[in-house]
mmCIF file of C-alpha atoms in Angstrom:
data_model
loop_
_atom_site.group_PDB
_atom_site.id
_atom_site.type_symbol
_atom_site.label_atom_id
_atom_site.label_comp_id
_atom_site.label_asym_id
_atom_site.label_seq_id
_atom_site.Cartn_x
_atom_site.Cartn_y
_atom_site.Cartn_z
ATOM 1 C CA MET A 1 94.051 109.167 42.918
ATOM 2 C CA ASP A 2 96.455 110.607 39.842
ATOM 3 C CA THR A 3 95.085 107.623 37.927
ATOM 4 C CA LEU A 4 91.868 107.828 39.052
ATOM 5 C CA ILE A 5 91.748 112.071 37.758
ATOM 6 C CA GLN A 6 93.679 111.502 34.380
ATOM 7 C CA GLN A 7 90.740 108.672 33.457
ATOM 8 C CA THR A 8 88.049 111.291 34.843
ATOM 9 C CA VAL A 9 89.256 113.860 33.001
ATOM 10 C CA ASN A 10 90.341 111.964 29.900
ATOM 11 C CA GLY A 11 86.893 110.578 30.082
ATOM 12 C CA LEU A 12 85.233 113.365 30.111
ATOM 13 C CA MET A 13 86.757 114.829 27.504
ATOM 14 C CA LEU A 14 85.830 111.538 25.611
ATOM 15 C CA GLY A 15 82.733 111.790 26.654
ATOM 16 C CA SER A 16 81.838 115.407 25.684
ATOM 17 C CA ILE A 17 82.405 114.078 21.680
ATOM 18 C CA TYR A 18 80.336 111.148 22.109
ATOM 19 C CA ALA A 19 77.643 113.537 23.644
ATOM 20 C CA LEU A 20 77.570 115.339 20.782
ATOM 21 C CA ILE A 21 77.486 113.220 18.398
ATOM 22 C CA ALA A 22 74.940 111.266 20.286
ATOM 23 C CA LEU A 23 72.622 114.415 19.712
ATOM 24 C CA GLY A 24 72.446 114.160 16.306
ATOM 25 C CA TYR A 25 71.125 110.638 16.554
ATOM 26 C CA THR A 26 68.593 111.862 19.481
ATOM 27 C CA MET A 27 67.252 114.909 17.475
ATOM 28 C CA VAL A 28 66.476 113.098 14.071
ATOM 29 C CA TYR A 29 65.210 109.812 16.144
ATOM 30 C CA GLY A 30 62.648 112.088 18.013
ATOM 31 C CA ILE A 31 61.107 113.513 14.892
ATOM 32 C CA LEU A 32 61.409 110.826 12.510
ATOM 33 C CA ARG A 33 61.923 107.855 14.159
ATOM 34 C CA ILE A 34 64.770 106.550 12.345
ATOM 35 C CA ILE A 35 68.471 106.149 13.225
ATOM 36 C CA ASN A 36 70.385 107.719 10.874
ATOM 37 C CA PHE A 37 73.613 105.420 10.693
ATOM 38 C CA ALA A 38 75.406 107.879 8.240
ATOM 39 C CA HIS A 39 75.857 110.405 11.496
ATOM 40 C CA GLY A 40 79.467 109.578 12.328
ATOM 41 C CA ASP A 41 80.744 109.660 8.743
ATOM 42 C CA VAL A 42 79.274 113.559 8.558
ATOM 43 C CA LEU A 43 81.998 114.156 11.709
ATOM 44 C CA MET A 44 84.284 112.575 9.016
ATOM 45 C CA VAL A 45 83.268 115.220 6.330
ATOM 46 C CA GLY A 46 83.327 118.380 9.042
ATOM 47 C CA ALA A 47 86.717 117.098 10.131
ATOM 48 C CA LEU A 48 88.414 117.198 6.423
ATOM 49 C CA SER A 49 86.887 120.038 5.423
ATOM 50 C CA ALA A 50 87.688 121.756 7.767
ATOM 51 C CA LEU A 51 91.654 120.503 7.217
ATOM 52 C CA SER A 52 91.135 121.917 3.899
ATOM 53 C CA ALA A 53 89.808 124.787 5.354
ATOM 54 C CA ILE A 54 92.842 125.552 7.492
ATOM 55 C CA GLY A 55 94.838 125.037 4.831
ATOM 56 C CA VAL A 56 93.628 127.604 2.512
ATOM 57 C CA LEU A 57 93.321 130.238 5.035
ATOM 58 C CA GLN A 58 97.136 129.482 6.137
ATOM 59 C CA HIS A 59 98.451 129.613 2.620
ATOM 60 C CA HIS A 60 96.075 133.088 1.569
ATOM 61 C CA PHE A 61 96.198 134.741 4.756
ATOM 62 C CA PRO A 62 99.428 133.534 6.725
ATOM 63 C CA GLY A 63 99.205 136.431 9.292
ATOM 64 C CA LEU A 64 96.130 135.270 11.259
ATOM 65 C CA SER A 65 95.850 134.384 14.439
ATOM 66 C CA PRO A 66 95.290 130.230 14.608
ATOM 67 C CA TYR A 67 92.732 131.094 16.340
ATOM 68 C CA VAL A 68 90.741 133.113 14.482
ATOM 69 C CA VAL A 69 92.188 129.695 11.527
ATOM 70 C CA LEU A 70 90.278 127.803 13.828
ATOM 71 C CA LEU A 71 87.249 129.325 14.367
ATOM 72 C CA LEU A 72 86.690 130.001 10.403
ATOM 73 C CA ALA A 73 87.351 126.336 9.447
ATOM 74 C CA ALA A 74 85.368 125.359 12.058
ATOM 75 C CA PHE A 75 82.353 127.858 10.623
ATOM 76 C CA ILE A 76 82.921 126.627 6.923
ATOM 77 C CA ALA A 77 82.604 122.988 8.371
ATOM 78 C CA MET A 78 79.745 123.159 10.086
ATOM 79 C CA ALA A 79 78.192 124.948 6.982
ATOM 80 C CA VAL A 80 79.499 122.012 4.835
ATOM 81 C CA CYS A 81 78.029 119.256 7.510
ATOM 82 C CA ALA A 82 74.964 121.183 7.656
ATOM 83 C CA LEU A 83 74.539 121.076 3.493
ATOM 84 C CA VAL A 84 75.466 117.626 3.626
ATOM 85 C CA SER A 85 72.948 116.510 6.653
ATOM 86 C CA MET A 86 70.326 117.887 4.463
ATOM 87 C CA SER A 87 71.589 116.484 1.121
ATOM 88 C CA ILE A 88 71.246 112.777 3.171
ATOM 89 C CA GLU A 89 67.645 113.727 4.236
ATOM 90 C CA ARG A 90 65.891 114.904 0.975
ATOM 91 C CA LEU A 91 67.767 111.993 -0.719
ATOM 92 C CA ALA A 92 68.240 109.108 1.660
ATOM 93 C CA TYR A 93 65.083 109.591 3.903
ATOM 94 C CA ARG A 94 62.596 111.606 2.780
ATOM 95 C CA ARG A 95 60.401 109.129 0.861
ATOM 96 C CA LEU A 96 60.644 106.183 3.146
ATOM 97 C CA ARG A 97 59.412 107.888 6.215
ATOM 98 C CA ASN A 98 56.600 105.666 6.399
ATOM 99 C CA ALA A 99 58.577 102.833 4.716
ATOM 100 C CA PRO A 100 59.060 99.470 7.059
ATOM 101 C CA ARG A 101 61.912 100.381 9.795
ATOM 102 C CA LEU A 102 64.643 98.260 7.864
ATOM 103 C CA ALA A 103 64.575 100.797 5.005
ATOM 104 C CA PRO A 104 65.873 103.920 6.500
ATOM 105 C CA LEU A 105 68.554 101.323 8.120
ATOM 106 C CA ILE A 106 69.994 100.051 4.771
ATOM 107 C CA SER A 107 69.604 103.233 3.477
ATOM 108 C CA GLY A 108 71.760 105.323 5.747
ATOM 109 C CA ILE A 109 74.537 101.909 5.914
ATOM 110 C CA GLY A 110 74.775 103.179 2.143
ATOM 111 C CA VAL A 111 75.052 106.903 2.644
ATOM 112 C CA SER A 112 77.871 105.767 4.970
ATOM 113 C CA LEU A 113 79.960 104.042 2.425
ATOM 114 C CA LEU A 114 79.459 106.104 -0.091
ATOM 115 C CA LEU A 115 80.935 109.618 1.930
ATOM 116 C CA GLN A 116 83.579 107.428 2.399
ATOM 117 C CA THR A 117 83.882 106.514 -0.557
ATOM 118 C CA LEU A 118 83.929 110.338 -1.596
ATOM 119 C CA ALA A 119 86.168 111.191 1.441
ATOM 120 C CA MET A 120 89.172 108.500 -0.380
ATOM 121 C CA LEU A 121 88.534 110.061 -3.384
ATOM 122 C CA ILE A 122 88.845 113.785 -2.389
ATOM 123 C CA TRP A 123 91.204 113.855 0.297
ATOM 124 C CA SER A 124 93.143 109.993 -0.215
ATOM 125 C CA ARG A 125 92.849 107.037 1.690
ATOM 126 C CA ASN A 126 95.658 107.916 3.837
ATOM 127 C CA PRO A 127 94.832 109.477 7.413
ATOM 128 C CA LEU A 128 96.134 113.555 6.626
ATOM 129 C CA MET A 129 97.588 115.219 9.954
ATOM 130 C CA PHE A 130 95.158 117.756 11.607
ATOM 131 C CA PRO A 131 97.844 120.646 12.296
ATOM 132 C CA GLN A 132 97.165 121.643 16.373
ATOM 133 C CA LEU A 133 96.098 125.250 16.205
ATOM 134 C CA LEU A 134 95.795 125.001 20.164
ATOM 135 C CA PRO A 135 98.576 125.022 22.827
ATOM 136 C CA MET A 136 99.545 121.125 23.581
ATOM 137 C CA SER A 137 101.783 121.298 26.151
ATOM 138 C CA PRO A 138 100.586 119.511 29.456
ATOM 139 C CA ILE A 139 98.752 121.568 32.586
ATOM 140 C CA ALA A 140 99.190 119.482 35.708
ATOM 141 C CA LEU A 141 96.741 119.240 37.644
ATOM 142 C CA THR A 142 98.278 117.450 40.433
ATOM 143 C CA GLN A 143 101.511 116.919 42.333
ATOM 144 C CA GLY A 144 102.719 113.691 40.794
ATOM 145 C CA SER A 145 104.300 111.009 43.451
ATOM 146 C CA ALA A 146 107.833 108.803 42.854
ATOM 147 C CA GLU A 147 105.216 106.293 41.520
ATOM 148 C CA HIS A 148 103.327 108.176 39.923
ATOM 149 C CA ALA A 149 102.564 110.777 36.830
ATOM 150 C CA PRO A 150 101.060 113.918 38.074
ATOM 151 C CA ALA A 151 97.378 114.244 36.580
ATOM 152 C CA VAL A 152 97.692 116.316 33.254
ATOM 153 C CA ILE A 153 95.365 118.027 30.836
ATOM 154 C CA SER A 154 96.770 119.776 27.155
ATOM 155 C CA GLY A 155 94.944 123.645 26.060
ATOM 156 C CA THR A 156 93.034 121.424 23.833
ATOM 157 C CA GLY A 157 91.413 119.776 26.189
ATOM 158 C CA ILE A 158 89.986 122.424 27.848
ATOM 159 C CA ALA A 159 89.404 123.626 24.651
ATOM 160 C CA THR A 160 87.065 120.624 24.172
ATOM 161 C CA LEU A 161 85.089 120.530 27.126
ATOM 162 C CA VAL A 162 84.537 124.138 27.205
ATOM 163 C CA VAL A 163 83.625 124.426 23.913
ATOM 164 C CA ALA A 164 81.321 121.367 24.058
ATOM 165 C CA VAL A 165 79.716 122.029 27.478
ATOM 166 C CA LEU A 166 78.727 125.790 25.793
ATOM 167 C CA VAL A 167 77.183 123.854 22.729
ATOM 168 C CA MET A 168 75.358 121.668 24.642
ATOM 169 C CA ILE A 169 73.896 124.182 27.019
ATOM 170 C CA GLY A 170 73.248 126.209 23.876
ATOM 171 C CA LEU A 171 71.093 123.556 22.669
ATOM 172 C CA LEU A 172 69.113 122.991 25.172
ATOM 173 C CA LEU A 173 68.102 126.694 25.065
ATOM 174 C CA LEU A 174 67.767 126.689 21.448
ATOM 175 C CA VAL A 175 64.890 123.082 21.495
ATOM 176 C CA GLU A 176 63.380 124.352 25.164
ATOM 177 C CA HIS A 177 63.211 127.840 25.038
ATOM 178 C CA SER A 178 62.882 129.118 21.135
ATOM 179 C CA ARG A 179 60.093 129.225 18.881
ATOM 180 C CA PHE A 180 61.900 126.567 16.415
ATOM 181 C CA GLY A 181 62.164 124.497 19.492
ATOM 182 C CA ARG A 182 58.639 124.523 20.608
ATOM 183 C CA ALA A 183 58.190 123.479 16.584
ATOM 184 C CA MET A 184 60.685 120.846 16.572
ATOM 185 C CA ARG A 185 59.220 119.415 19.923
ATOM 186 C CA ALA A 186 55.178 119.745 18.505
ATOM 187 C CA THR A 187 56.125 118.063 14.953
ATOM 188 C CA ALA A 188 58.119 115.090 16.861
ATOM 189 C CA GLU A 189 54.961 114.637 18.796
ATOM 190 C CA ASN A 190 52.561 114.483 15.922
ATOM 191 C CA PRO A 191 53.868 116.216 12.826
ATOM 192 C CA GLN A 192 49.962 115.601 10.913
ATOM 193 C CA VAL A 193 48.913 117.954 14.393
ATOM 194 C CA ALA A 194 51.692 120.054 14.055
ATOM 195 C CA SER A 195 51.164 121.513 10.404
ATOM 196 C CA LEU A 196 47.816 122.218 11.168
ATOM 197 C CA MET A 197 49.207 124.764 13.559
ATOM 198 C CA GLY A 198 51.000 126.258 10.786
ATOM 199 C CA ILE A 199 53.806 124.803 11.251
ATOM 200 C CA ASP A 200 55.421 122.878 8.014
ATOM 201 C CA PRO A 201 57.195 119.565 9.411
ATOM 202 C CA ASN A 202 59.350 119.500 6.207
ATOM 203 C CA ARG A 203 61.200 122.734 7.024
ATOM 204 C CA ILE A 204 62.241 121.290 10.518
ATOM 205 C CA ILE A 205 63.167 118.308 9.724
ATOM 206 C CA ILE A 206 65.415 119.285 7.267
ATOM 207 C CA LEU A 207 66.637 122.100 9.764
ATOM 208 C CA THR A 208 66.930 119.537 12.519
ATOM 209 C CA PHE A 209 69.240 117.033 10.181
ATOM 210 C CA ALA A 210 71.270 120.611 9.574
ATOM 211 C CA LEU A 211 72.176 121.405 13.292
ATOM 212 C CA GLY A 212 72.728 117.314 13.965
ATOM 213 C CA GLY A 213 75.374 117.779 11.264
ATOM 214 C CA ALA A 214 76.478 120.957 12.584
ATOM 215 C CA LEU A 215 77.289 119.526 15.856
ATOM 216 C CA ALA A 216 78.669 116.241 14.418
ATOM 217 C CA ALA A 217 81.290 119.383 12.249
ATOM 218 C CA VAL A 218 82.369 120.651 15.888
ATOM 219 C CA ALA A 219 82.616 116.981 17.252
ATOM 220 C CA GLY A 220 84.744 116.425 14.412
ATOM 221 C CA ILE A 221 86.895 118.901 14.729
ATOM 222 C CA MET A 222 87.597 118.600 18.368
ATOM 223 C CA MET A 223 88.352 114.405 17.713
ATOM 224 C CA ALA A 224 91.005 115.500 15.098
ATOM 225 C CA SER A 225 92.362 118.404 17.259
ATOM 226 C CA ASN A 226 93.053 115.768 19.791
ATOM 227 C CA TYR A 227 94.372 113.113 17.664
ATOM 228 C CA GLY A 228 96.179 115.130 15.434
ATOM 229 C CA ASN A 229 95.037 113.490 12.028
ATOM 230 C CA ALA A 230 91.686 112.788 10.257
ATOM 231 C CA GLY A 231 90.295 110.442 7.420
ATOM 232 C CA PHE A 232 88.030 108.575 6.080
ATOM 233 C CA SER A 233 87.522 105.851 8.140
ATOM 234 C CA MET A 234 87.618 108.571 11.420
ATOM 235 C CA GLY A 235 83.838 108.831 11.915
ATOM 236 C CA PHE A 236 82.456 105.199 11.874
ATOM 237 C CA LEU A 237 83.088 103.751 15.160
ATOM 238 C CA PRO A 238 82.737 107.288 17.317
ATOM 239 C CA GLY A 239 79.313 106.684 15.355
ATOM 240 C CA ILE A 240 78.667 103.356 16.405
ATOM 241 C CA LYS A 241 79.923 104.531 20.591
ATOM 242 C CA ALA A 242 77.851 107.760 20.492
ATOM 243 C CA PHE A 243 74.112 105.451 18.835
ATOM 244 C CA THR A 244 75.559 103.104 22.139
ATOM 245 C CA ALA A 245 75.325 106.868 24.398
ATOM 246 C CA ALA A 246 71.921 107.760 22.935
ATOM 247 C CA VAL A 247 70.715 104.464 23.486
ATOM 248 C CA LEU A 248 72.269 104.552 27.621
ATOM 249 C CA GLY A 249 70.646 107.794 28.402
ATOM 250 C CA GLY A 250 67.201 107.359 26.197
ATOM 251 C CA ILE A 251 67.264 107.543 22.642
ATOM 252 C CA GLY A 252 65.297 110.570 21.460
ATOM 253 C CA ASN A 253 65.965 112.344 24.767
ATOM 254 C CA LEU A 254 68.620 115.643 24.785
ATOM 255 C CA ARG A 255 69.870 115.524 27.862
ATOM 256 C CA GLY A 256 69.925 111.496 27.577
ATOM 257 C CA ALA A 257 72.346 111.963 25.159
ATOM 258 C CA MET A 258 74.130 114.278 26.639
ATOM 259 C CA LEU A 259 74.005 111.998 29.984
ATOM 260 C CA GLY A 260 74.915 108.750 28.249
ATOM 261 C CA GLY A 261 78.028 110.473 26.093
ATOM 262 C CA LEU A 262 79.279 111.370 29.516
ATOM 263 C CA LEU A 263 78.874 108.279 31.080
ATOM 264 C CA LEU A 264 80.289 106.379 27.888
ATOM 265 C CA GLY A 265 83.362 108.534 27.718
ATOM 266 C CA LEU A 266 84.027 107.673 31.771
ATOM 267 C CA PHE A 267 83.603 104.239 31.464
ATOM 268 C CA GLU A 268 85.890 103.183 28.682
ATOM 269 C CA SER A 269 88.425 105.517 30.190
ATOM 270 C CA LEU A 270 88.722 104.008 33.553
ATOM 271 C CA GLY A 271 87.892 100.979 31.970
ATOM 272 C CA THR A 272 90.654 100.998 30.047
ATOM 273 C CA GLY A 273 93.365 102.633 32.323
ATOM 274 C CA TYR A 274 92.303 100.525 35.630
ATOM 275 C CA LEU A 275 92.339 97.624 33.261
ATOM 276 C CA GLY A 276 95.304 97.912 31.614
ATOM 277 C CA GLU A 277 97.291 98.828 34.799
ATOM 278 C CA LEU A 278 96.007 95.791 36.415
ATOM 279 C CA THR A 279 97.452 93.193 33.615
ATOM 280 C CA GLY A 280 100.056 95.668 32.690
ATOM 281 C CA GLY A 281 99.063 96.901 30.011
ATOM 282 C CA THR A 282 97.632 93.419 27.553
ATOM 283 C CA PHE A 283 94.212 95.073 28.702
ATOM 284 C CA GLY A 284 94.351 98.466 27.398
ATOM 285 C CA SER A 285 93.769 100.891 24.821
ATOM 286 C CA ASN A 286 93.708 97.792 22.189
ATOM 287 C CA TYR A 287 90.518 96.564 24.402
ATOM 288 C CA GLN A 288 88.970 99.808 24.938
ATOM 289 C CA ASP A 289 86.185 99.545 22.126
ATOM 290 C CA VAL A 290 84.573 95.838 24.160
ATOM 291 C CA PHE A 291 83.417 98.435 26.953
ATOM 292 C CA ALA A 292 80.595 100.554 24.674
ATOM 293 C CA PHE A 293 79.653 97.293 23.371
ATOM 294 C CA LEU A 294 79.135 95.921 26.277
ATOM 295 C CA ILE A 295 77.076 98.435 28.230
ATOM 296 C CA LEU A 296 75.210 98.392 24.783
ATOM 297 C CA ILE A 297 74.524 94.757 25.368
ATOM 298 C CA ALA A 298 73.829 95.380 28.958
ATOM 299 C CA VAL A 299 71.314 98.355 27.785
ATOM 300 C CA LEU A 300 69.301 96.682 25.799
ATOM 301 C CA VAL A 301 68.770 93.577 27.809
ATOM 302 C CA PHE A 302 67.699 95.373 31.467
ATOM 303 C CA ARG A 303 66.430 98.807 30.405
ATOM 304 C CA PRO A 304 66.069 99.075 26.817
ATOM 305 C CA SER A 305 64.394 102.762 27.228
ATOM 306 C CA GLY A 306 67.454 103.836 28.625
ATOM 307 C CA LEU A 307 68.555 106.043 31.834
ATOM 308 C CA LEU A 308 65.901 109.364 30.859
ATOM 309 C CA GLY A 309 63.778 107.300 28.371
ATOM 310 C CA GLU A 310 60.792 106.598 27.852
ATOM 311 C CA ARG A 311 58.730 104.116 26.633
ATOM 312 C CA VAL A 312 57.944 105.006 23.163
ATOM 313 C CA THR A 313 54.424 104.301 21.483
ATOM 314 C CA THR A 314 54.214 103.681 18.122
ATOM 315 C CA ARG A 315 52.415 106.720 16.412
ATOM 316 C CA THR A 316 49.715 106.025 14.397
#
């Protein structure tokens, strides 16, 4: 039971990060029907931008509370990632909206490599230690037995779950109950008809990219805070897994992206934990990436539309 609770908590923490990244994928796909494969590297830019902002704030304002420093750094990183995502849309995707689907895919991969190279030039090739501004002392969730250690969670883990839930609820309210959200849905349904109703599709698309970039920055900070480091390559694999989560839930569906992210985190954590115990650690964390790609293959084979997705028709 202790193992189940511990791996469930770990899976929810990991899944909430995947869900935030997957939301960026699914929003862009819902409007443009393209996969922004540079989105995972926007997460990396957010984590490293927050790291630089934390260093500057701690140097010039040493008396600031760690919580205030982290909050200010998060806002700065969100602004940076929003600008990066808007630039990606303007430079890499806008002229390819009506191109064959392979063209935006190749363009996204090129932007991903470009962002990684720029990050190496700015922040170096070596992983950088991310300051622990939130409490890391473990909080026991259960009373451990003689054979098993108790299930625990840290203050950083609690903050990760709370922030992820609040951000996801806020995004749903924005999309479903605001004027901007209605404009997003109208543009996703038919950009030409939306423009006849007074909506500027280009403005909605670029704001959607900015919103997805801001969410990626939050996910990057959460990931760096939990793992204690950040580097130029930290966003590639989580980005691929988040794409898997978006496909699992139903690409283009916000609730599907959230559900897919949480399920993928749980599958990965529970599979790694239990198989690691059964095999004495020989099949443990080193193979955790296998679960994500097995799930991706299974979904594409048996339910390509995802758990909450609908069959997508080609727009004319």
